XYZ file of C-alpha atoms in Angstrom:
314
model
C 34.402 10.567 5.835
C 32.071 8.106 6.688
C 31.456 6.782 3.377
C 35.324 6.863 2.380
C 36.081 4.978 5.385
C 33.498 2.487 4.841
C 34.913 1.677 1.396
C 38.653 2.378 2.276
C 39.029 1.487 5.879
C 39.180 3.687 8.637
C 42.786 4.638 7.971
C 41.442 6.550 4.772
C 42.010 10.154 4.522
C 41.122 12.862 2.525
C 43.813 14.032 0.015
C 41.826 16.911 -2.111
C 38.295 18.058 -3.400
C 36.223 19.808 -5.371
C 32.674 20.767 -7.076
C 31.841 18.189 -9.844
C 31.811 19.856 -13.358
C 28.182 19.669 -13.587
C 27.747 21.552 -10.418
C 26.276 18.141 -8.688
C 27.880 16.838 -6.183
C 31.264 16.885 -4.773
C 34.275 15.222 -5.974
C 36.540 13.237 -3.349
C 40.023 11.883 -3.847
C 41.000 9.739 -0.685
C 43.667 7.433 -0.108
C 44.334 4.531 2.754
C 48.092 3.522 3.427
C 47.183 -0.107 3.255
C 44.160 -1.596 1.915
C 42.190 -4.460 3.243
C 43.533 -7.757 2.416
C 40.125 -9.030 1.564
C 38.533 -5.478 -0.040
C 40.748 -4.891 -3.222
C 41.038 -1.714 -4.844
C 39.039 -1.924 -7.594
C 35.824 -2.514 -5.544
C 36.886 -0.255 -3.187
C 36.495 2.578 -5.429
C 33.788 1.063 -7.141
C 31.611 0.868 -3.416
C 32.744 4.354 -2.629
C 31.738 6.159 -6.697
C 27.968 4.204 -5.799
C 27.957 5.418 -2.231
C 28.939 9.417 -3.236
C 26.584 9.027 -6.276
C 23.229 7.679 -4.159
C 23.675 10.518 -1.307
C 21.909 12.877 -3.466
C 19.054 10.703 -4.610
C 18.294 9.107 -1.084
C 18.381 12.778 0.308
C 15.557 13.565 -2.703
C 13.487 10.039 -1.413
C 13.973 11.444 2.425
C 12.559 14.774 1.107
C 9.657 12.508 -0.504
C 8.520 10.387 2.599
C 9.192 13.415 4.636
C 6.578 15.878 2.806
C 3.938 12.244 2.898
C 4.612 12.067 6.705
C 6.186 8.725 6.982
C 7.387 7.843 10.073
C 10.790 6.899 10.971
C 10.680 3.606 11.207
C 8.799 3.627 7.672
C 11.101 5.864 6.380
C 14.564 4.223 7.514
C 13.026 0.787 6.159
C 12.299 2.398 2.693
C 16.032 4.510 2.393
C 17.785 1.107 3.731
C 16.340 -0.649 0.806
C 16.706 2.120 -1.767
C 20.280 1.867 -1.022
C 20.530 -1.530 -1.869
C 18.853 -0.720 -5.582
C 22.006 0.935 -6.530
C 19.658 3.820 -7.991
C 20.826 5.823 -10.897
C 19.621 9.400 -9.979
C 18.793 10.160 -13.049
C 14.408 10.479 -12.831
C 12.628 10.641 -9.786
C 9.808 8.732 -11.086
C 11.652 5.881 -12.239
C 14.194 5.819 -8.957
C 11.151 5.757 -6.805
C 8.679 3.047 -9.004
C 11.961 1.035 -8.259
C 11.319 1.297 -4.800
C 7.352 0.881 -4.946
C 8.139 -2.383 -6.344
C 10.909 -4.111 -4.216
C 9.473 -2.683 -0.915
C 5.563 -3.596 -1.091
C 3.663 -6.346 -2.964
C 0.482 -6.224 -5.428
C -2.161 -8.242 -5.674
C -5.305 -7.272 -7.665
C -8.818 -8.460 -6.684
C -10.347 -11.255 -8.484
C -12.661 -9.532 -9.848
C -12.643 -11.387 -13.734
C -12.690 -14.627 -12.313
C -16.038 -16.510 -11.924
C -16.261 -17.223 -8.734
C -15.310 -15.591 -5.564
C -15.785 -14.345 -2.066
C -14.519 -11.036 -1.026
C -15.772 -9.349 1.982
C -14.455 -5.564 2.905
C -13.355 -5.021 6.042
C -12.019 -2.033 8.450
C -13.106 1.051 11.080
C -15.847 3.023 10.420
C -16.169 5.658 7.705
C -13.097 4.106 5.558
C -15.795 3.907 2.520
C -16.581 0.001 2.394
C -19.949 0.327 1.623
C -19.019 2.620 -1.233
C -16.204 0.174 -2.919
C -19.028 -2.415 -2.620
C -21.414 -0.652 -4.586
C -18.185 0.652 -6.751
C -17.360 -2.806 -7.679
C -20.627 -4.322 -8.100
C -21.465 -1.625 -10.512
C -18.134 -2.440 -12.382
C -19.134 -6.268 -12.661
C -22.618 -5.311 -13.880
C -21.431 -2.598 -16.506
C -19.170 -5.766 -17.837
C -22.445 -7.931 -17.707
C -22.209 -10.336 -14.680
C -24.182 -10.032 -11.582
C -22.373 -10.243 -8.682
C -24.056 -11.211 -5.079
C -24.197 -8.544 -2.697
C -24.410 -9.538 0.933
C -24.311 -6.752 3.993
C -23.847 -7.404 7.889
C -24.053 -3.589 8.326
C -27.147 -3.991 10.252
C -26.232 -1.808 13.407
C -25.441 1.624 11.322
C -28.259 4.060 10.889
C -28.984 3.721 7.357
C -26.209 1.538 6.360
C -28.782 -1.176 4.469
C -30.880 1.546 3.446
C -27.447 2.912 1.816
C -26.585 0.243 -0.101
C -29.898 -1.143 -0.959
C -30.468 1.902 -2.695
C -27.500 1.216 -5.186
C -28.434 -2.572 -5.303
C -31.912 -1.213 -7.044
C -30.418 1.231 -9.467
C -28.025 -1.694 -10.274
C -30.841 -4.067 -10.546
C -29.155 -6.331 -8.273
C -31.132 -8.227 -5.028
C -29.316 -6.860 -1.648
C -29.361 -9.474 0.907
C -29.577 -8.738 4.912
C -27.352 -11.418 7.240
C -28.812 -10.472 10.239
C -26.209 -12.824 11.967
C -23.671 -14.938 11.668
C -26.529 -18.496 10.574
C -28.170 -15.758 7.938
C -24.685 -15.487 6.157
C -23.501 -18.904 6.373
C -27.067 -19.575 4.687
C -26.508 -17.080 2.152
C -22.630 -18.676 1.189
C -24.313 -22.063 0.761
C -26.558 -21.084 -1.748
C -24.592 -18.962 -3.849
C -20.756 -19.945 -3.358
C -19.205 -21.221 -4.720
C -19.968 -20.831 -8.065
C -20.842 -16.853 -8.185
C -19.368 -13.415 -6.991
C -20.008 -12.594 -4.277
C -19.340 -9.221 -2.236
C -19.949 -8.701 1.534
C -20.687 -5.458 3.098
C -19.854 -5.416 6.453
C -19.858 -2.741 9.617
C -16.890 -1.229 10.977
C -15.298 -2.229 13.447
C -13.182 -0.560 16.133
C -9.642 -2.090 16.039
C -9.387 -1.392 19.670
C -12.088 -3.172 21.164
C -11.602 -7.314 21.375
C -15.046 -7.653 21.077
C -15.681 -6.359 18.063
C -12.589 -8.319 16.199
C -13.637 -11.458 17.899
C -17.238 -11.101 16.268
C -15.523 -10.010 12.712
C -13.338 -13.132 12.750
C -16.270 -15.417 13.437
C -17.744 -14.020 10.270
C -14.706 -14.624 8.551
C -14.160 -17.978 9.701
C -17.670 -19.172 8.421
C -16.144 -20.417 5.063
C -12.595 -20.759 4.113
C -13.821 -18.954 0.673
C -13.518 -15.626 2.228
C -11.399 -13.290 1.968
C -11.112 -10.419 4.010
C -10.024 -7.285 2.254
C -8.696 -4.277 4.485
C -10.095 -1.151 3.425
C -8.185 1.655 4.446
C -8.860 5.776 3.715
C -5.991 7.882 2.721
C -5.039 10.794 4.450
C -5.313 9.222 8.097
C -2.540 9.173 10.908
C 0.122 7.265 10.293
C 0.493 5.994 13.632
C -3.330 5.298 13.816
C -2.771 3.120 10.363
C 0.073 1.523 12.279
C -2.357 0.340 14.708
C -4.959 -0.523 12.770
C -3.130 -2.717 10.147
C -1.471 -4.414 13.638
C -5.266 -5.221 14.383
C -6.584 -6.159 11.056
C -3.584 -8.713 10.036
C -4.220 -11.276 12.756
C -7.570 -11.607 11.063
C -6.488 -13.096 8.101
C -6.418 -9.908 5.818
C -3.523 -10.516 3.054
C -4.795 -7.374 0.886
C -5.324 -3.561 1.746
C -7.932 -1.175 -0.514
C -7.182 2.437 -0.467
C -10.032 4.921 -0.488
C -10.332 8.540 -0.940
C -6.789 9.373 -2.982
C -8.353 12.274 -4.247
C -9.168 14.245 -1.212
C -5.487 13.432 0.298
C -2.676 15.269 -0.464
C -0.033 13.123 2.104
C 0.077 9.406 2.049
C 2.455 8.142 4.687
C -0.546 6.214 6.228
C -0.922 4.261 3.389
C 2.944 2.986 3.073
C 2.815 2.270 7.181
C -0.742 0.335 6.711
C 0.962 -1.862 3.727
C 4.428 -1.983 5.835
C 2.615 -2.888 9.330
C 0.599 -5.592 8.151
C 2.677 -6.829 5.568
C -0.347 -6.129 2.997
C -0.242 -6.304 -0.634
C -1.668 -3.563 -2.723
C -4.662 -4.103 -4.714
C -7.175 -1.467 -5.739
C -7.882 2.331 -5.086
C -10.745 4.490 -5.127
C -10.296 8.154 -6.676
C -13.853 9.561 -6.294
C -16.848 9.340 -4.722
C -18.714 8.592 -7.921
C -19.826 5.040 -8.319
C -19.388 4.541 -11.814
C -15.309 4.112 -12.682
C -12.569 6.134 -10.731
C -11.857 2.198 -9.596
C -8.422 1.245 -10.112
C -5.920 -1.589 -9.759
C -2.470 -0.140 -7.704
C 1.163 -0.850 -9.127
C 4.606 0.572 -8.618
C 3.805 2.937 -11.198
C 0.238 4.278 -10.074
C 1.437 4.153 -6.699
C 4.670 6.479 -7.660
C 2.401 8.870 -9.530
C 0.706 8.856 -6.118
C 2.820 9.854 -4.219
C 4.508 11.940 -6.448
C 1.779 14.016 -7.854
C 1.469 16.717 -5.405
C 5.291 17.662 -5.100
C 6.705 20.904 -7.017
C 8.065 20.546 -10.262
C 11.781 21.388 -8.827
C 11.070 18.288 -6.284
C 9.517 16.328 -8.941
C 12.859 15.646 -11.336
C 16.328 15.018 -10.084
């Protein structure tokens, strides 16, 4: 009734119904004793065949973001613009890579390009020193030699980490100490190399430790801070977090550790929260490949991988 009344007027009634001939979905017949003036009949019926034909397939998106944990909030946003797609109902897959791709944005790292300045940020044990090493091996395996910088200085074994896949990479790891050490280090090499900055995590809760990350960041306007975020978290803690991290200037969120998550409602609210774009994930903890860019599509297959076949296809 709600739906009939919203495309007929509330003075719409009911007049008969029955099961659909292919056993999905209901068919209505419904009548209003005067239409209104400025909603004529033909788009009338036309609003309430898209509304009758969408309940199913927003029920099956609901079912989606429900097994991922969404949250509400995450959840209403996504089903309010899923409505507006006018989806067909016909594939899951497609139906919800048509979502992906009006709800979030994607932007890839620059990681062909010549120059640039990326530095990973986020809390501790979200696997930044891991992409580092990831994507330096990537640059070297395509034969360029990309700078590797760490801050991680206060971690037990956090230089000792990465300078032992600096050496099997061939690649010099340099220490900034402090904030004069890297803006030493960005002189010399930017900005006419890659460069890729380690640095330590950071609790999103404490004021002190954002207000020394954003003096890092604010050494040279060639850096860009990249969010790196593990899948699998609390979605209210990734609410919270990406409400930290976005004041700092991050524009782009990295997702680590797909492949030991089953559930990835943190991930939507992190890109939701903080308005972040999509760029790369992280599928294993090897360091050579498993390093790739995100899309509607690979971000569908995502989320969609897990559920059963009878959930899997409309």
């Amino acid at each position: 009734m709600r739906m009939i009344r919203e495309a007929l007027g509330r003075e719409a009634v009911i007049i008969a119904s029955h099961r659909a001939e292919n056993g999905k979905g209901v068919v209505v017949t419904a009548a209003a004793e005067q239409m209104e003036q400025d909603f004529p009949k033909q788009e009338a019926e036309t609003a309430l065949h898209a509304s009758l034909t969408q309940e199913p397939v927003l029920e099956r998106i609901k079912d989606v973001l429900r097994f991922h944990g969404a949250p509400e909030q995450v959840s209403n946003k996504l089903i309010e613009i899923a409505h507006h797609l006018n989806l067909q109902g016909k594939d899951l897959h497609t139906d919800f890579t048509r979502l992906m791709a009006a709800c979030f944005q994607y932007a890839p790292l620059p990681l062909d390009q010549e120059s640039f300045t990326i530095m990973l940020v986020g809390p501790p044990g979200t696997g930044k020193t891991m992409t580092v090493a990831k994507m330096a091996s990537q640059a070297v395996m395509e034969k360029k030699k990309p700078v590797i910088i760490t801050t991680d200085n206060k971690r037990a074994g956090g230089v000792e980490q990465l300078s032992a896949f600096t050496a099997i990479l061939g690649l010099e790891l340099h220490v900034a100490d402090n904030r004069g050490e890297l803006w030493r280090l960005l002189k010399e090499y930017a900005p006419h190399h890659r460069i890729l900055i380690d640095t330590g995590g950071v609790n999103p809760f404490n004021s002190a430790d954002l207000r020394e990350l954003t003096e890092y960041i604010k050494l040279d306007r060639s850096i860009e801070p990249v969010l790196v975020s593990a899948a699998g978290s609390d979605s209210a803690e990734a609410e919270d977090m990406a409400r930290a991290f976005a004041p700092l200037g991050v524009r782009r969120v990295l997702l680590t550790r797909i492949d030991a998550a089953r559930r990835y409602g943190s991930v939507l609210t992190a890109a939701m929260s903080g308005r972040f774009a999509f760029c790369h994930a992280s599928n294993s903890s090897r360091i050579i490949g498993e390093f790739t860019q995100l899309t509607p599509v690979t971000l569908t297959e995502l989320l969609l991988r897990y559920l059963s076949p009878q959930k899997a296809v409309i």
